[in-house]
Coordinates of C-alpha atoms in Angstrom, one line a residue:
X989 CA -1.1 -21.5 39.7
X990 CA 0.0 -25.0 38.0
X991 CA -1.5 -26.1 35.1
X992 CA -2.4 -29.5 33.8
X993 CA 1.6 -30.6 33.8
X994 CA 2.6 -29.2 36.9
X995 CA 4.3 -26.4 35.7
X996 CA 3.9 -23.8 37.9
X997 CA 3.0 -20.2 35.5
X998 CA 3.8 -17.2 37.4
X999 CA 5.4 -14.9 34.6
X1000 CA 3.1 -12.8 32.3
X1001 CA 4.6 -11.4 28.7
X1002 CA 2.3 -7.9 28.5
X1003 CA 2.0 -6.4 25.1
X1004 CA 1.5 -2.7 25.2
X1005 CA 1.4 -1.8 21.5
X1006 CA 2.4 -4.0 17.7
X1007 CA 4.2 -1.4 16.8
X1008 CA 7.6 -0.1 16.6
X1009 CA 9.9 1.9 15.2
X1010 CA 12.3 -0.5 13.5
X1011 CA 11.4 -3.0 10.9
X1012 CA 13.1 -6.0 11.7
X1013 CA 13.8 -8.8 9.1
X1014 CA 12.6 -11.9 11.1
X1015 CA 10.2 -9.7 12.9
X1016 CA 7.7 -7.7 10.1
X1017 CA 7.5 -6.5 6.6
X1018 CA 9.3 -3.8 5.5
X1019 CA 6.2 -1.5 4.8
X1020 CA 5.7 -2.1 8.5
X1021 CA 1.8 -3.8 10.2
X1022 CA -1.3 -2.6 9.5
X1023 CA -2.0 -0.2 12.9
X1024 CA -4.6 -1.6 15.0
X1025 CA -7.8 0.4 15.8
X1026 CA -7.7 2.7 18.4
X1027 CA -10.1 0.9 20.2
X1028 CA -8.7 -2.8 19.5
X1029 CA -5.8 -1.6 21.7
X1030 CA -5.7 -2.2 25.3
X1031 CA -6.2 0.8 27.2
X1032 CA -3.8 1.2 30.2
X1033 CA -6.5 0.6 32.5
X1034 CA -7.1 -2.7 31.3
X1035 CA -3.8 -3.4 31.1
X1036 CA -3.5 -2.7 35.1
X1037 CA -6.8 -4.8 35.5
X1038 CA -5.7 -7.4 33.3
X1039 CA -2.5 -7.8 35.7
X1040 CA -4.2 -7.6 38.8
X1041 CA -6.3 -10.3 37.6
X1042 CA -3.0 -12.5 36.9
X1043 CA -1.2 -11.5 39.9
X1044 CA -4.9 -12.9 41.5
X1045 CA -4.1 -16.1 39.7
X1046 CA -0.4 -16.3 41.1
X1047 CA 1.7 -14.1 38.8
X1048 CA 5.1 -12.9 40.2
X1049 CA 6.5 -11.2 37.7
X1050 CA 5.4 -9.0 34.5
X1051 CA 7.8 -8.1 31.0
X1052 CA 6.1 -5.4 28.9
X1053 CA 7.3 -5.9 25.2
X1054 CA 5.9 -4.7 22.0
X1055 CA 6.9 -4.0 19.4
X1056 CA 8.7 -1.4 21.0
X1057 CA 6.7 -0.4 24.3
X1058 CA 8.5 3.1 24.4
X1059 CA 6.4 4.2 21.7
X1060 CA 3.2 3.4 23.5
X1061 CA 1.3 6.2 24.9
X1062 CA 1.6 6.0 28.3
X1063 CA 3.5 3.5 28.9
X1064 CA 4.5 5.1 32.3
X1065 CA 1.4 5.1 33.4
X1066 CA 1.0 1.2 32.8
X1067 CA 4.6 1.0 34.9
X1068 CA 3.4 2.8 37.5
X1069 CA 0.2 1.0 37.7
X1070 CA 2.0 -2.2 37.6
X1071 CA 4.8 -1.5 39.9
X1072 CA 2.0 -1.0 42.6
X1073 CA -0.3 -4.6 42.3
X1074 CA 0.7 -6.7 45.5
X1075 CA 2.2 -9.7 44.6
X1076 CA 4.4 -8.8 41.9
X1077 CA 8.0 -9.4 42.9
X1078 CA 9.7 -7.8 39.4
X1079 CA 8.2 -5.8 36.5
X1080 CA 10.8 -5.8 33.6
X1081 CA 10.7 -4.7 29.9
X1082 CA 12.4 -5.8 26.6
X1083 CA 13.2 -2.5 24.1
X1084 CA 15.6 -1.8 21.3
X1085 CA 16.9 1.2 23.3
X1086 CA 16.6 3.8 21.1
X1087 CA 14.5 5.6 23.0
X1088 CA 16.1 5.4 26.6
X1089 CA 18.5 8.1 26.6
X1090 CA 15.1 10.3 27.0
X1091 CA 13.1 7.2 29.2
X1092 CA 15.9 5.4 30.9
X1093 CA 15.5 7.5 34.2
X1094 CA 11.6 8.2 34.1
X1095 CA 11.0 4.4 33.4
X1096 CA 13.2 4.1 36.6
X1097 CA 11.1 6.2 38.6
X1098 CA 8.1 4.6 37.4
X1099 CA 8.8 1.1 39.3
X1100 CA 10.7 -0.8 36.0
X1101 CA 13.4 -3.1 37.8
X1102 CA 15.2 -4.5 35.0
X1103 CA 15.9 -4.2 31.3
X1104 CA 16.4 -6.5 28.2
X1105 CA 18.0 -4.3 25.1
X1106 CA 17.7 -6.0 21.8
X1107 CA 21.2 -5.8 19.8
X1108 CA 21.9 -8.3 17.3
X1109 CA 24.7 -7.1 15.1
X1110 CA 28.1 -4.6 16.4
X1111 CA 28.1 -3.7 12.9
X1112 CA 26.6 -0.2 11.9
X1113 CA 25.8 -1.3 8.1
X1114 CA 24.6 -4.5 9.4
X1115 CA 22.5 -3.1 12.0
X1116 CA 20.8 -0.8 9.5
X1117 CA 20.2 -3.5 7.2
X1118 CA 18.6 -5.6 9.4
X1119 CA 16.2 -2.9 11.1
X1120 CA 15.5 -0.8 8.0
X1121 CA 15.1 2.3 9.7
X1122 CA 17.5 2.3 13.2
X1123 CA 21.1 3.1 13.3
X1124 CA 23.4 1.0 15.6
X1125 CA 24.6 4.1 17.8
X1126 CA 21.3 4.6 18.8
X1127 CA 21.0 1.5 20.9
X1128 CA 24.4 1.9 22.0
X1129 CA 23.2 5.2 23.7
X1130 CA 20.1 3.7 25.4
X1131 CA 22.3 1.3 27.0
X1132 CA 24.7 4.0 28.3
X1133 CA 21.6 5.6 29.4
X1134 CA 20.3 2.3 31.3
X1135 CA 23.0 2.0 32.8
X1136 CA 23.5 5.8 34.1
X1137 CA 20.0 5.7 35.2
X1138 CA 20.9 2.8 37.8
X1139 CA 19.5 -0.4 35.1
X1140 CA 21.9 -2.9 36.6
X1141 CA 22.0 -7.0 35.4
X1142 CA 21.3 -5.2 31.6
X1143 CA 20.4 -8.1 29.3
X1144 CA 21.1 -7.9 25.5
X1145 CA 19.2 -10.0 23.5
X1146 CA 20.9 -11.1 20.8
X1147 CA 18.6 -13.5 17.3
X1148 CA 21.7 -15.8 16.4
X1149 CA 21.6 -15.7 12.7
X1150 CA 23.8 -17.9 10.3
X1151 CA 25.0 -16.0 7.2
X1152 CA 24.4 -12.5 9.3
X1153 CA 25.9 -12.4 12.6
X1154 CA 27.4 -15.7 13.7
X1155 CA 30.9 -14.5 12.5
X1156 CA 30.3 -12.0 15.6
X1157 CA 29.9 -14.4 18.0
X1158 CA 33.2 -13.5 19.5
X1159 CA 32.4 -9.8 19.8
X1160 CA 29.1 -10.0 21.7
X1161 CA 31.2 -12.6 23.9
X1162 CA 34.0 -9.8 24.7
X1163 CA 31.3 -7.4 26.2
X1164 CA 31.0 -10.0 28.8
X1165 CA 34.7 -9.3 30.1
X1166 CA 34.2 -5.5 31.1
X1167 CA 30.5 -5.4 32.0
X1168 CA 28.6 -7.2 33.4
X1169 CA 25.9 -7.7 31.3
X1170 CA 24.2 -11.0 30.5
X1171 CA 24.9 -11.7 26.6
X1172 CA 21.7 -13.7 25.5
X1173 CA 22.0 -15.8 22.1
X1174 CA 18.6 -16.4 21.0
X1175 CA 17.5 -19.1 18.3
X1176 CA 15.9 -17.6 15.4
X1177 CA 12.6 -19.1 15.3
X1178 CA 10.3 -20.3 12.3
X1179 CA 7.8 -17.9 12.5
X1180 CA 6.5 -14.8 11.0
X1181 CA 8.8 -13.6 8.0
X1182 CA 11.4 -15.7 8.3
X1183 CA 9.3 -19.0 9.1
X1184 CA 10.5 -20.2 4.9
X1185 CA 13.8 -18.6 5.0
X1186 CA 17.4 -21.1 4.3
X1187 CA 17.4 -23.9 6.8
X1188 CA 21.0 -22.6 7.3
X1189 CA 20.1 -19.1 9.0
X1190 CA 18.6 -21.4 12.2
X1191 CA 22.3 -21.8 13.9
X1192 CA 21.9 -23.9 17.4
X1193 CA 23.1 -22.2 20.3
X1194 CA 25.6 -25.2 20.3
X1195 CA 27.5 -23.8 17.9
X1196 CA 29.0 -20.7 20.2
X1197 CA 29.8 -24.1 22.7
X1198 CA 31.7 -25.3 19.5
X1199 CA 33.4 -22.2 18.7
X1200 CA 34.2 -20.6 22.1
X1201 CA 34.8 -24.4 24.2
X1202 CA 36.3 -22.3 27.2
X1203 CA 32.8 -21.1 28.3
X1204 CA 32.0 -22.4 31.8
X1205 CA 29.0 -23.3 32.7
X1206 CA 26.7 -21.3 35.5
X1207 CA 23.2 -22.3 37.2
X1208 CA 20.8 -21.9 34.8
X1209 CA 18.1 -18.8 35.2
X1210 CA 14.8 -19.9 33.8
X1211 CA 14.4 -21.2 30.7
X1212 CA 18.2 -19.4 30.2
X1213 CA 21.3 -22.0 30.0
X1214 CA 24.3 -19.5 31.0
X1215 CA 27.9 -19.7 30.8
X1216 CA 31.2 -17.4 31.7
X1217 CA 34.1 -16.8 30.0
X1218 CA 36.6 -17.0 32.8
X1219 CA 37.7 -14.0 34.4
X1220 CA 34.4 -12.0 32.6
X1221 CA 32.5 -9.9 35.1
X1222 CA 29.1 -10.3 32.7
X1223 CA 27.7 -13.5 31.6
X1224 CA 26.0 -15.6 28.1
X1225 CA 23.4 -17.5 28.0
X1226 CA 21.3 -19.1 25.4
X1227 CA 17.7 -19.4 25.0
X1228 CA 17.1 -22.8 22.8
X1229 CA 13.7 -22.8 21.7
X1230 CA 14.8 -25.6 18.9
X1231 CA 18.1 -27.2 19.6
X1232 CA 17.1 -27.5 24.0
X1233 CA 13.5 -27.7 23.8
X1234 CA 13.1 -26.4 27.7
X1235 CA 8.9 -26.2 27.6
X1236 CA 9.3 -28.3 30.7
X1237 CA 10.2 -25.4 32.4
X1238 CA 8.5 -22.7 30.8
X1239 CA 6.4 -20.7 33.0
X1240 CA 4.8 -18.0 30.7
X1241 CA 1.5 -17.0 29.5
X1242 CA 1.1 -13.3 26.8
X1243 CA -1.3 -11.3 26.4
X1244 CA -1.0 -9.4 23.3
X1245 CA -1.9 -5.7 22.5
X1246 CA -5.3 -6.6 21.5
X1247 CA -6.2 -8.5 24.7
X1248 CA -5.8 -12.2 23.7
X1249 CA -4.2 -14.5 25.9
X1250 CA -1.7 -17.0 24.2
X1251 CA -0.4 -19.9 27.1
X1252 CA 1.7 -20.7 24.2
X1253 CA 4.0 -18.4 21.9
X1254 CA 3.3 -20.8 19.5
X1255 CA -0.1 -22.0 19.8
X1256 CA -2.7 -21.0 17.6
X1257 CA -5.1 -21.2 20.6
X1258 CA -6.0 -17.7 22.1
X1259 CA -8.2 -16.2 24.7
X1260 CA -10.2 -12.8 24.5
X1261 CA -9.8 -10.7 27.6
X1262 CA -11.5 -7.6 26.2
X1263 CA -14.5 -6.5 28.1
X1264 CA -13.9 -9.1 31.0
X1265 CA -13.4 -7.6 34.6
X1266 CA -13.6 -9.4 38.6
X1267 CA -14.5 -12.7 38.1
X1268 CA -14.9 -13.4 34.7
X1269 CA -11.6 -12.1 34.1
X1270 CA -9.9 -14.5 36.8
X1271 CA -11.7 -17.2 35.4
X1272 CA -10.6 -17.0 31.6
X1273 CA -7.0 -16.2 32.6
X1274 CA -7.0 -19.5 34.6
X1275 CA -8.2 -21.5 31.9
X1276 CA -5.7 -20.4 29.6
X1277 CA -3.2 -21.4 32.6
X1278 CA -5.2 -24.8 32.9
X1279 CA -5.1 -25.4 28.7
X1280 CA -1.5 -24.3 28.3
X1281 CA 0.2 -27.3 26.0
X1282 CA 2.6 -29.6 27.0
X1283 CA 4.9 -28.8 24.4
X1284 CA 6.1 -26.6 20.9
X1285 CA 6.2 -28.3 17.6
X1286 CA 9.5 -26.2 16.0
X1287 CA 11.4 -29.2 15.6
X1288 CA 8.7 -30.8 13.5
X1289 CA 7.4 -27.7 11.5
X1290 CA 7.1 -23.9 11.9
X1291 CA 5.3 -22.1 14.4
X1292 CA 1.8 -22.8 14.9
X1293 CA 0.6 -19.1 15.3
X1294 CA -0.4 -17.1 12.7
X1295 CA 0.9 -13.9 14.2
X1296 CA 4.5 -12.3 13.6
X1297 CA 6.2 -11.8 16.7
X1298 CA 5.5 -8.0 16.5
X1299 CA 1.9 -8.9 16.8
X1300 CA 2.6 -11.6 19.7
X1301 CA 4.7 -10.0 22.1
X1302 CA 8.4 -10.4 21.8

């Protein structure tokens, strides 16, 4: 379905649960979120009707993200159920991997096509700094796990952060040459925590072009500029919310944990799905198709929303 710029939306961001087992510094407080009520949460039944109902309204592909969806009960039940709706082409899900070594093959088996693994520091003391609670070997397992499970075209999502890990710009860039993984730079957004922290931790994806000027450049893969070192059997690419404003292209809609459709990450605008079904629930999720905005406003302010990313969907 196209909304009202011509943009044609066929890629829903599912939230299964706003909780996780890290505590990331951009992400949520220390002391963690206040735990939704039981019954606030979407049940995995309406997170299967809620997809069918996209995939009605031209949906191709679904990501499940969090917080962490491996801590969801039954998340495998919402992969299976996904897996099965006609019409979608590629169910994916974003995680911080510390709990693959004991999913990676059941998550497999359960119709999950592709991976995303959160990583945004090679640096043990770093890494525990910046999650509070996770230790860096952990994630290195779950991606050892992906990939002996059969994960291939892993992606490893990496929050470029000035003053934290832009110094290790050329380490994340070196996993590129032996694997073939995709190295993603991400722009730390204003929003959530760090929506007031130094103007200097928000480094433009530019900047690895600056540094690293032998980077070639590849076809780009959605909203994803990528590049290759040469000779590198993985791949970089950057996802410039701020510095490359690609809204243009952006093709999303979310649906967070408590049923509320966002057509923007970083709109305030949101539409209850909770205790919608047939019809009804078609109709809403094409209006929030129809209303979705032409545009962010990050260059201009911080986010709209007042949820942390947690909350949202990452």
């Amino acid at each position: 379905m196209e909304d009202q710029f011509g943009r044609s939306v066929d890629y829903l961001r599912l939230s299964v649960t706003d909780l996780c087992n890290y505590r990331c510094q951009y992400c949520m407080p220390a002391e963690g979120v206040c735990k939704l009520a039981h019954e606030d949460i979407l049940t995995v039944e309406a997170c299967i009707e809620i997809a069918q109902a996209a995939a009605a309204c031209g949906v191709k592909k679904i990501r499940l993200t969090g917080g962490e969806p491996l801590v969801r009960r039954g998340i495998l039940d919402i992969c299976r159920g996904l897996g099965a709706i006609p019409g979608i082409e590629e169910l994916c899900l974003t995680t911080n991997g510390t709990m693959l070594p004991q999913m990676a093959v059941p998550l497999r088996e359960a119709g999950v096509d592709r991976l995303n693994i959160s990583l945004d520091t090679l640096r043990p003391d770093r890494f525990q700094t910046m999650t509070r609670t996770g230790q860096l070997q952990q994630t290195l397992d779950g991606i050892a796990a992906a990939q002996a499970a059969g994960f291939t075209r892993l992606k490893l999502n990496t929050v470029l952060i000035g003053g934290f890990n832009d110094d290790e710009i050329g380490d994340f860039l070196a996993l590129t040459r032996d694997h073939s993984w995709e190295v993603r730079f991400i722009e730390l957004m204003p929003m959530g925590p760090c929506a007031a922290w130094d103007r200097g931790c928000f480094l433009s994806s530019q900047t690895v072009l600056e540094r690293f000027p032998t980077l070639e450049p590849l076809e780009a893969q959605g909203v994803a500029r990528r590049y290759r070192l040469p000779g590198a059997r993985g791949t970089v690419g950057f996802i410039a919310p701020l510095s490359h404003t690609f809204c243009a292209q952006c093709r999303r809609i979310r649906v967070t944990a408590d049923g509320r459709l966002k057509s923007c990450l970083h709109s305030r605008e949101e539409i209850d799905l909770r205790g919608l079904h047939g019809p009804a629930l078609e109709e809403a999720i094409r209006r929030g198709i129809a209303c979705k905005p032409q545009e962010h406003h990050l260059t201009d302010r911080p986010s709209d929303t007042p949820r942390s990313m947690n909350q949202i969907g990452g």
